[in-house]
Short mmCIF file of C-alpha atoms in Angstrom, two decimals:
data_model
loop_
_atom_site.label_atom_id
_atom_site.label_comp_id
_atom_site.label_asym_id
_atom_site.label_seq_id
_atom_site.Cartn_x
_atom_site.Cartn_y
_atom_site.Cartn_z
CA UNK G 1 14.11 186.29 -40.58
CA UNK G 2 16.95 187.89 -42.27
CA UNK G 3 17.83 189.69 -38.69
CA UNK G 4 18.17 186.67 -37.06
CA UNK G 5 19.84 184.75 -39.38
CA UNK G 6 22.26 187.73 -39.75
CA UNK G 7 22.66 187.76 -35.43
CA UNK G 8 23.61 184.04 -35.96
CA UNK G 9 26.15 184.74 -38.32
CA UNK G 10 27.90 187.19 -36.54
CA UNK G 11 27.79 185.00 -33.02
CA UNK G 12 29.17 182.26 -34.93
CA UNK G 13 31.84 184.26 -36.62
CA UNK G 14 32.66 185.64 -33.30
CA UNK G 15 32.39 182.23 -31.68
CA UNK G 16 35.15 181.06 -34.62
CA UNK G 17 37.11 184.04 -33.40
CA UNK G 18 37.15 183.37 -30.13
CA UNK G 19 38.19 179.73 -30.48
CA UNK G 20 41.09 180.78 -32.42
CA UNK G 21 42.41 182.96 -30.07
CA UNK G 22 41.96 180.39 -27.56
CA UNK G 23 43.76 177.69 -29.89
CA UNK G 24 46.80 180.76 -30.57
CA UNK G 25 47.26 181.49 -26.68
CA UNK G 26 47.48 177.26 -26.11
CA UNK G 27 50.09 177.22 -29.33
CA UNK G 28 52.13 180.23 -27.48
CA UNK G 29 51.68 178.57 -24.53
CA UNK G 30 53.40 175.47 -25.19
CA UNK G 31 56.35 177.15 -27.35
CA UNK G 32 57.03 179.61 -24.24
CA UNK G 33 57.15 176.62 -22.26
CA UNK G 34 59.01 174.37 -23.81
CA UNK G 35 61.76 172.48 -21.76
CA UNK G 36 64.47 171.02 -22.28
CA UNK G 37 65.39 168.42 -20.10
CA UNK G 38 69.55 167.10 -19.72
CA UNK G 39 70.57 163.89 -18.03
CA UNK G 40 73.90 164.44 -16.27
CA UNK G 41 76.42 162.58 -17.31
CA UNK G 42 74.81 162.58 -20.87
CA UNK G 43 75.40 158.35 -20.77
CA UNK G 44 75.22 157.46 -16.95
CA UNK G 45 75.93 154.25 -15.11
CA UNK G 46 74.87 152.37 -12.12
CA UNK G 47 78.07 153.64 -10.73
CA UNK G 48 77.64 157.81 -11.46
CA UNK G 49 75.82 160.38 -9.25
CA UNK G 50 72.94 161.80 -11.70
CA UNK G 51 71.77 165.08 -11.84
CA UNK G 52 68.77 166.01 -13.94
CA UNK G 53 68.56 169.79 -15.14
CA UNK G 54 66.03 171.57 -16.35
CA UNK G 55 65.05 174.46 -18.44
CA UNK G 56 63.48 176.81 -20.74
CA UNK G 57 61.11 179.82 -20.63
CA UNK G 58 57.90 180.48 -18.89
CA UNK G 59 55.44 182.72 -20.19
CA UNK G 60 55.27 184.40 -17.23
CA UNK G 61 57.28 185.58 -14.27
CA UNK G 62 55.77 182.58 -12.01
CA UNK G 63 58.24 180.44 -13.43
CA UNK G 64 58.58 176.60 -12.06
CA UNK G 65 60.27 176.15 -7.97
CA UNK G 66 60.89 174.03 -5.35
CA UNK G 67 61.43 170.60 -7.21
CA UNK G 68 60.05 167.88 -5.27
CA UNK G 69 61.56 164.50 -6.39
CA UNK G 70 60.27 161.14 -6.16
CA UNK G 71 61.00 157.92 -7.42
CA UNK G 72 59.03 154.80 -7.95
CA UNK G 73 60.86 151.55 -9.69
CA UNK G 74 61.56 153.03 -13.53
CA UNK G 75 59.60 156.31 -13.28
CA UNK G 76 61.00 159.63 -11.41
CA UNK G 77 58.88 162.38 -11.27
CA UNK G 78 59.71 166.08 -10.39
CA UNK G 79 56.61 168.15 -8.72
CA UNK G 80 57.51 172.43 -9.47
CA UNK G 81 55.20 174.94 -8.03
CA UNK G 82 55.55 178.63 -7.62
CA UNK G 83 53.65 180.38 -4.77
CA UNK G 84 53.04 183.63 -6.33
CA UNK G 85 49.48 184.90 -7.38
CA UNK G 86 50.32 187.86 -8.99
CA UNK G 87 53.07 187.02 -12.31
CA UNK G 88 54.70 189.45 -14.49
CA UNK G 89 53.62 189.48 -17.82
CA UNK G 90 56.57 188.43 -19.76
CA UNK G 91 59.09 185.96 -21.02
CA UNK G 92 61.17 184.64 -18.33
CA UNK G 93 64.30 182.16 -18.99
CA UNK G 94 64.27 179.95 -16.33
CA UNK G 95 66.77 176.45 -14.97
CA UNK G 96 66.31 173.98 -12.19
CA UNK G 97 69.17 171.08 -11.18
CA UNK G 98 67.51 168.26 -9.19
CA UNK G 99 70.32 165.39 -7.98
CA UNK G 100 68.68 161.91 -8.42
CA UNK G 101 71.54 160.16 -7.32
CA UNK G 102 72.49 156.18 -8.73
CA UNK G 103 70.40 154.18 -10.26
CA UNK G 104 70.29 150.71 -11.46
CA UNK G 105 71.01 149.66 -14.73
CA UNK G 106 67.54 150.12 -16.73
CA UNK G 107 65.20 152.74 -18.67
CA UNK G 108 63.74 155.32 -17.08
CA UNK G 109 61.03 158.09 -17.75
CA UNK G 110 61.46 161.67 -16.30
CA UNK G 111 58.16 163.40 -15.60
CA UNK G 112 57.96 166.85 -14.92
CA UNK G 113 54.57 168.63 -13.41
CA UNK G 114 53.81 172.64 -12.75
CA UNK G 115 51.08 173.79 -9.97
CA UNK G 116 50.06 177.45 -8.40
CA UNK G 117 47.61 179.43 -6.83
CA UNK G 118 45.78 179.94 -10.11
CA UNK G 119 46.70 176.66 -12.06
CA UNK G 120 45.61 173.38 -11.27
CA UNK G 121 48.97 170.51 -11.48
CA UNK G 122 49.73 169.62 -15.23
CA UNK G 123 52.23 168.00 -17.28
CA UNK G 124 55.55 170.25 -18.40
CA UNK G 125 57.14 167.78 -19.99
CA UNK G 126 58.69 163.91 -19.78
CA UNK G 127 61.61 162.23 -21.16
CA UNK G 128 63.36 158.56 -21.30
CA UNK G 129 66.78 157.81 -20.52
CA UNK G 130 68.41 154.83 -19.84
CA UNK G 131 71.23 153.88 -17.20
CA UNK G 132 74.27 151.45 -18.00
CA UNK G 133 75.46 149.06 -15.83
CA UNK G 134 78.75 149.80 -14.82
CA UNK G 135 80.47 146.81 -15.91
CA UNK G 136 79.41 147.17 -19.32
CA UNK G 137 80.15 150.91 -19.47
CA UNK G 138 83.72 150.02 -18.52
CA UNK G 139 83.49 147.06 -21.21
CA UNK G 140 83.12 149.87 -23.70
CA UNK G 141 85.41 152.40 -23.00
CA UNK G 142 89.12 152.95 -22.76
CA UNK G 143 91.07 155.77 -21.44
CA UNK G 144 94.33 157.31 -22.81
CA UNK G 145 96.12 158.59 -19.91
CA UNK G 146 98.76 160.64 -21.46
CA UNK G 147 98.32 162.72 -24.52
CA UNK G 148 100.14 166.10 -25.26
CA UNK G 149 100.11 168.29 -28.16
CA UNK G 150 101.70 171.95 -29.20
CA UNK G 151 103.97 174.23 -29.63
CA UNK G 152 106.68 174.89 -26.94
CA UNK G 153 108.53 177.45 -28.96
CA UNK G 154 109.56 177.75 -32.24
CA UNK G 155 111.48 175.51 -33.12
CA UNK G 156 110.04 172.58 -30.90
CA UNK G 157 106.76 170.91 -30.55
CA UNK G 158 104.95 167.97 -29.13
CA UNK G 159 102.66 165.88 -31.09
CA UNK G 160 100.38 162.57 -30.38
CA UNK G 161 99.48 159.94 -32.59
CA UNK G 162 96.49 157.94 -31.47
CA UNK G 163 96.24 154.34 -33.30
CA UNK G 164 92.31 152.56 -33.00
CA UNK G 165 92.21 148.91 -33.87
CA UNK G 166 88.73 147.19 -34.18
CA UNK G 167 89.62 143.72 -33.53
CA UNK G 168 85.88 142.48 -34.24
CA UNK G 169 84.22 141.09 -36.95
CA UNK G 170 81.52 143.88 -37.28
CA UNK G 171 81.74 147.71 -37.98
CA UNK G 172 82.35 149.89 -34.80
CA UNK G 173 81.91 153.56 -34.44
CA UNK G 174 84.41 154.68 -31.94
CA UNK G 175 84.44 158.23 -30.49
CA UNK G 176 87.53 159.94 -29.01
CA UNK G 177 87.36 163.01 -26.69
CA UNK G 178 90.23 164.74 -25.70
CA UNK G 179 90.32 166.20 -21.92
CA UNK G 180 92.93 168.84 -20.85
CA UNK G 181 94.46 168.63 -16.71
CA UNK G 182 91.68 169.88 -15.04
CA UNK G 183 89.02 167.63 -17.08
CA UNK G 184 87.80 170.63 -19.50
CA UNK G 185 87.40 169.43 -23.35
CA UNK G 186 90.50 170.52 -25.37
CA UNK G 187 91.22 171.36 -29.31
CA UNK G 188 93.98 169.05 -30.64
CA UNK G 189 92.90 168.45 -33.87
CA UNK G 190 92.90 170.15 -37.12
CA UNK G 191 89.82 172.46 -37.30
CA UNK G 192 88.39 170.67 -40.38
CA UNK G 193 88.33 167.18 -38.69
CA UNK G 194 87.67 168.18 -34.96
CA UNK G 195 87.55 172.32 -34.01
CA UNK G 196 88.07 172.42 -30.07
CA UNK G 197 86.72 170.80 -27.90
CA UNK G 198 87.52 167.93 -30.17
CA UNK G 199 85.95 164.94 -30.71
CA UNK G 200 87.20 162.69 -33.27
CA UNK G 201 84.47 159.97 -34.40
CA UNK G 202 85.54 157.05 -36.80
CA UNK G 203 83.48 154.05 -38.26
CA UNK G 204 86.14 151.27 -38.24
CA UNK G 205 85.39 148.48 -40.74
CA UNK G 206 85.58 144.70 -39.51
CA UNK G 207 89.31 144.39 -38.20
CA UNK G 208 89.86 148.14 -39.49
CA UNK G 209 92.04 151.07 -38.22
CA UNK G 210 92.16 154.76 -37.20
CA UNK G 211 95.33 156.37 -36.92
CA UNK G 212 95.72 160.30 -36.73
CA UNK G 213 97.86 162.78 -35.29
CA UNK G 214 97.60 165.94 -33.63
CA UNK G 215 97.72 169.43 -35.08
CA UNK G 216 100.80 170.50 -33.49
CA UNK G 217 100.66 174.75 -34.20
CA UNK G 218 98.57 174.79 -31.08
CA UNK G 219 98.91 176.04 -27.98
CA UNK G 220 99.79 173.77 -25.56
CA UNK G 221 97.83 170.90 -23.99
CA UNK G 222 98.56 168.08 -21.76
CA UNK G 223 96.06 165.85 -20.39
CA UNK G 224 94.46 162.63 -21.14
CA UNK G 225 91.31 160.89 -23.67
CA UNK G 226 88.09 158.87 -23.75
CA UNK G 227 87.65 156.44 -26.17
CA UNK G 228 83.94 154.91 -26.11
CA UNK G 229 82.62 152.70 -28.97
CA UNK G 230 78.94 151.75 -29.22
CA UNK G 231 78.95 147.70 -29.38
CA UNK G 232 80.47 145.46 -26.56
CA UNK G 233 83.60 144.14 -28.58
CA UNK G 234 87.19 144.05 -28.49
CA UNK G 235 88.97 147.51 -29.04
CA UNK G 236 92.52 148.38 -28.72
CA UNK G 237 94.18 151.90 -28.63
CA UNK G 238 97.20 153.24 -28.50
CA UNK G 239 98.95 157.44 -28.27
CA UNK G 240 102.57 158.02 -28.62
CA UNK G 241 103.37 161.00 -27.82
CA UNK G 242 106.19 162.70 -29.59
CA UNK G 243 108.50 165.72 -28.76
CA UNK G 244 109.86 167.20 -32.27
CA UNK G 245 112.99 168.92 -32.38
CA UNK G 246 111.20 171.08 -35.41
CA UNK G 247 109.13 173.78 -36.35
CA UNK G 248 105.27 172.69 -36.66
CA UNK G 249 103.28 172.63 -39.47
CA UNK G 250 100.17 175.11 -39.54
CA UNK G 251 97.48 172.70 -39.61
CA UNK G 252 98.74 170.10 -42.23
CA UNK G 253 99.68 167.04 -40.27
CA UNK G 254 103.23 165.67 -40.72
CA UNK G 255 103.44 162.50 -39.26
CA UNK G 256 106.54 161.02 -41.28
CA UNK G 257 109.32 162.63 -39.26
CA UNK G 258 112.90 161.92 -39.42
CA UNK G 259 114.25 160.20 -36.81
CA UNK G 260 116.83 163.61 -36.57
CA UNK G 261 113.98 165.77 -35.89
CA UNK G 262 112.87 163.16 -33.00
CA UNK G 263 113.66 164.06 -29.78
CA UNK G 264 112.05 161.32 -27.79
CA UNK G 265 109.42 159.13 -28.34
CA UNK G 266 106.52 156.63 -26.57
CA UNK G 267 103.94 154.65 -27.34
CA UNK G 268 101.36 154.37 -24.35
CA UNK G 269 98.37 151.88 -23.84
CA UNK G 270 94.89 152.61 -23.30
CA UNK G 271 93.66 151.24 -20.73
CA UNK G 272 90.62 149.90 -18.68
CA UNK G 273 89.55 152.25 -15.49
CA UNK G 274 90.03 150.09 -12.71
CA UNK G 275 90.61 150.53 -8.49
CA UNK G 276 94.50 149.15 -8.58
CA UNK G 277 97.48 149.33 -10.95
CA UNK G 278 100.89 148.24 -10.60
CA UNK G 279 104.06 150.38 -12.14
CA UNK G 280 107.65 149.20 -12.34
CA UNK G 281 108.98 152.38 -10.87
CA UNK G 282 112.93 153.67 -11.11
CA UNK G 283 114.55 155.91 -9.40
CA UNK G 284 118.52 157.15 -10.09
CA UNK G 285 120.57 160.26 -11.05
CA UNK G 286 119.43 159.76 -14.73
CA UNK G 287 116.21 157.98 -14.52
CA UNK G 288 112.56 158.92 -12.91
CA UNK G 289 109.35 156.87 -13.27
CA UNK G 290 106.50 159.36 -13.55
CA UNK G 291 103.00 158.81 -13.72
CA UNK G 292 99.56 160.10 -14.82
CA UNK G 293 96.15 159.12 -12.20
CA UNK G 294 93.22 160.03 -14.47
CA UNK G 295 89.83 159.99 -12.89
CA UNK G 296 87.04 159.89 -15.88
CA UNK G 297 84.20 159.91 -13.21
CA UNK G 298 82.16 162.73 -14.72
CA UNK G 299 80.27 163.26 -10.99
CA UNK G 300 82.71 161.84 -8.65
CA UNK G 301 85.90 162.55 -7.12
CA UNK G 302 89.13 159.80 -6.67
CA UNK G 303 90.74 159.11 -3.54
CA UNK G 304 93.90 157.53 -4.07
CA UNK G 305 96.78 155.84 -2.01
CA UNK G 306 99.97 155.59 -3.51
CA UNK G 307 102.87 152.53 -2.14
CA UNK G 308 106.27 152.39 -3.00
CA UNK G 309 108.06 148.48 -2.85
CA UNK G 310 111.26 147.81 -2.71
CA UNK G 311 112.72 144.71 -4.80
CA UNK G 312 112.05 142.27 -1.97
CA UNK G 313 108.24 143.31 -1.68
CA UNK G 314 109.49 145.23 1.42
CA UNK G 315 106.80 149.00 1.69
CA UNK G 316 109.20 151.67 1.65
CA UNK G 317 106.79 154.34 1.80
CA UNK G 318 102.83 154.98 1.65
CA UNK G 319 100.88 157.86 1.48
CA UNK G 320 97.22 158.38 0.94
CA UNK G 321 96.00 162.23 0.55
CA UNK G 322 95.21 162.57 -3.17
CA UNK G 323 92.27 163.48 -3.70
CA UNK G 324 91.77 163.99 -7.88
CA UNK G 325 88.34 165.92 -9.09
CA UNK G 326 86.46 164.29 -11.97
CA UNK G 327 87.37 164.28 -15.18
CA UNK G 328 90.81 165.77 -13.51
CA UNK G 329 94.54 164.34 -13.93
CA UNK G 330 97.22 164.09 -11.40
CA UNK G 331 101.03 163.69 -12.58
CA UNK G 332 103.79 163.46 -10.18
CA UNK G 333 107.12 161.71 -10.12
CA UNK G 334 107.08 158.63 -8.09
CA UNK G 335 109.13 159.53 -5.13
CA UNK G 336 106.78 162.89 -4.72
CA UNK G 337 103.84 160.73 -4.85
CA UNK G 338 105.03 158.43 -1.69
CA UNK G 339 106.89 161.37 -0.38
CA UNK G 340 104.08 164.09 1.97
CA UNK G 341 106.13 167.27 0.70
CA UNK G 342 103.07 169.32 1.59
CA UNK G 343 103.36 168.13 5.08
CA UNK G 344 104.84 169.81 8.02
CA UNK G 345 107.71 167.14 8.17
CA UNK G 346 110.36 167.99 6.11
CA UNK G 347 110.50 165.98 2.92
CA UNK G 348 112.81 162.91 2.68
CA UNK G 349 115.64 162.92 -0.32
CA UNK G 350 114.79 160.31 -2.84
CA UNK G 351 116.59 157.09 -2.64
CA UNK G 352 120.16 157.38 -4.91
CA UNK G 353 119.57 154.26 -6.37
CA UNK G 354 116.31 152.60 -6.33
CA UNK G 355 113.99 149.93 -8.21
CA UNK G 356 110.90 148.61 -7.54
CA UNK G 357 106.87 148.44 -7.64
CA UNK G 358 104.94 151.16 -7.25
CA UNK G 359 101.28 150.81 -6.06
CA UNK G 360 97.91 152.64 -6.88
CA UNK G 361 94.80 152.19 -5.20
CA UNK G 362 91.65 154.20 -5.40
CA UNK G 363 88.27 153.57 -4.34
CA UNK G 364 86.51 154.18 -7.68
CA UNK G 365 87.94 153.05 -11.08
CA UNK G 366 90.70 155.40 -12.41
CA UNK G 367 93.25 154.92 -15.37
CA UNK G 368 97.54 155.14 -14.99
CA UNK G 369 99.98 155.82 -17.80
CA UNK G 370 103.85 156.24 -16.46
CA UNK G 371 106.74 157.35 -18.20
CA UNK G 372 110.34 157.24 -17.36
CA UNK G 373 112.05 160.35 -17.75
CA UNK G 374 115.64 160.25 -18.74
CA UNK G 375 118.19 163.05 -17.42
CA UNK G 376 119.85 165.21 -18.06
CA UNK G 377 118.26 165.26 -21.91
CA UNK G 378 114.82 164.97 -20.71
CA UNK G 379 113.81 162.26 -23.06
CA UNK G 380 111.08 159.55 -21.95
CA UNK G 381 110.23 155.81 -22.42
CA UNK G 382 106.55 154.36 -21.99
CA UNK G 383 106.23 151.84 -19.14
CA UNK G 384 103.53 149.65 -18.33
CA UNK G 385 100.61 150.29 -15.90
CA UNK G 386 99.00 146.79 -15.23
CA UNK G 387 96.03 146.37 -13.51
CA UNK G 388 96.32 143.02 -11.41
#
């Protein structure tokens, strides 16, 4: 009796073993396969292209292929597979992009399933997202088409203060990213508040305010920002940008300057992304209107016509072959934007005297800031970009 009972002992024991390994391979398992799973753009619209990328790493070498995509109302499902039967035994870091396309504004839930030779279909992983509408995207957001910040040499700089009024009756977190020319996050701000690529957040009270400026002792960036706020309410925003006749300060903001250390000086509007503005434009010996096109598609690229007006509503020019990437920024003087001087014609002088409207279509939203620049000093004055 003691013999058996000692032989059921031991086949339990190595029963209880051999469940634990069992239950220590599934835990591995599912750490080695976790994925991760990124919804691009990170907040899409019914108006954005979305990609969906995944990744992670496989146990093995088999690691997940040939993404098969399907859609049904609010659920998208990805089908991987891998057609090899023999896998190496080890660790493999592994990514997949699939392109979904638009959407319509709703939730949705990502599922994403694994099958090969020796393994029966199962679940990898699933995640929710939801898509904007594109309206109310636009509703809460504002872009700041000009903004430039750092040093030029030593004893000159350029600075930009941004100004955030909540105009509601309820607390608003507002976030502010900073793009440079070609659409890449830049570092404007003091390394305490925002280290590049900055971001600048603020919770604005009922009717409250953020104003900040730049860290100027850095090296130089022009380009444009995003403000985005979380509830659908009345924002306002604001950058003037500043060129300082004055060394800058190493990280300590100095916002309080002189008006002798100013060398010129504008305030310039956020605005709403939208497929038309309107710019009074000027063109003389000491006077050039010039402008900023910012696209803040994060998928898709602008294509923009630009139409020049003379005072009687008479078109004095038109051309139509820019073509700006997303996130990117196009600045130009007015006459070069009407003006083909990569053509094969030889480009026309600008008018000696000359004021009028200047035109901006594109066939998905984009922003406009303009500027005259004053000559021979350089100096600039904001002007208005409406959107009719």
């Amino acid at each position: 009796m003691t013999t058996i009972i000692r032989g059921m002992n031991l086949f339990l024991i190595g029963a209880l073993a051999a469940t634990l390994v069992l239950l220590l391979m599934l835990v591995l398992h599912a750490q080695t396969t976790a994925t991760q799973v990124e919804i691009v753009p990170t907040e899409p619209t019914a108006s954005d292209s979305i990609s969906i990328k995944l990744s992670g790493t496989w146990p093995n070498g088999c690691v997940p292929k040939n993404p098969q995509l399907s859609v049904s109302g609010q659920s998208i499902r990805i089908d991987t597979s891998n057609p090899g039967e023999i896998c190496t035994d080890a660790l493999t870091p592994w990514s997949l992009t699939v392109l979904v396309g638009r959407l319509a504004a709703s939730s949705y839930e990502v599922v994403v399933n694994y099958s090969s030779p020796s393994q029966k279909s199962f679940e990898v992983v699933r995640k929710t997202f939801s898509v904007k509408a594109a309206d109310q995207a636009a509703a809460q957001e504002l872009i700041l088409p000009i903004v430039v910040n750092g040093t030029t040499d030593k004893t000159t700089h350029y600075q930009t203060t941004f100004t955030i009024l909540n105009l509601s009756s309820s607390t608003v977190e507002a976030k502010l990213q900073i793009y440079d020319q070609k659409g890449a996050p830049g570092g404007v701000f003091c390394s305490p508040l925002a280290p590049p690529p900055s971001t600048a957040t603020a919770l604005l009270n009922a009717n409250g305010e953020f104003h900040n400026s730049t860290s100027a002792n850095l090296p130089i960036l022009n380009g444009w920002a995003r403000l985005t706020w979380d509830k659908p309410v009345t924002v306002h925003a604001a950058s003037e940008v500043t060129f300082v006749g004055a060394p800058p300060a190493p990280c300590l903001l100095i916002c309080n300057r002189p008006s002798t250390e100013i060398i010129a000086s504008a305030r310039v509007l956020a605005v709403k992304a939208a497929k038309e503005f309107r710019v009074a434009a000027s063109i003389t010996h000491n006077r050039h209107t010039a402008l900023a096109l910012v696209n803040p598609s994060a998928s898709d690229s602008a294509n923009i016509q630009a139409t020049l007006f003379g005072p009687s509503g008479e078109v004095l020019k038109t051309f139509s072959g820019y073509h700006v990437p997303p996130q990117g920024r196009l600045t130009e003087y007015t006459w070069n934007l009407v003006e083909c001087n990569f053509c094969f014609v030889p480009p026309q002088p600008p008018p000696d005297m000359f004021h009028g409207t200047l035109q901006i279509i594109s066939d998905i939203p984009i922003a406009v800031g303009a500027l005259d620049v004053l000559f021979p000093e350089g100096k600039f004055v904001g002007v208005p970009a409406v959107a009719p």
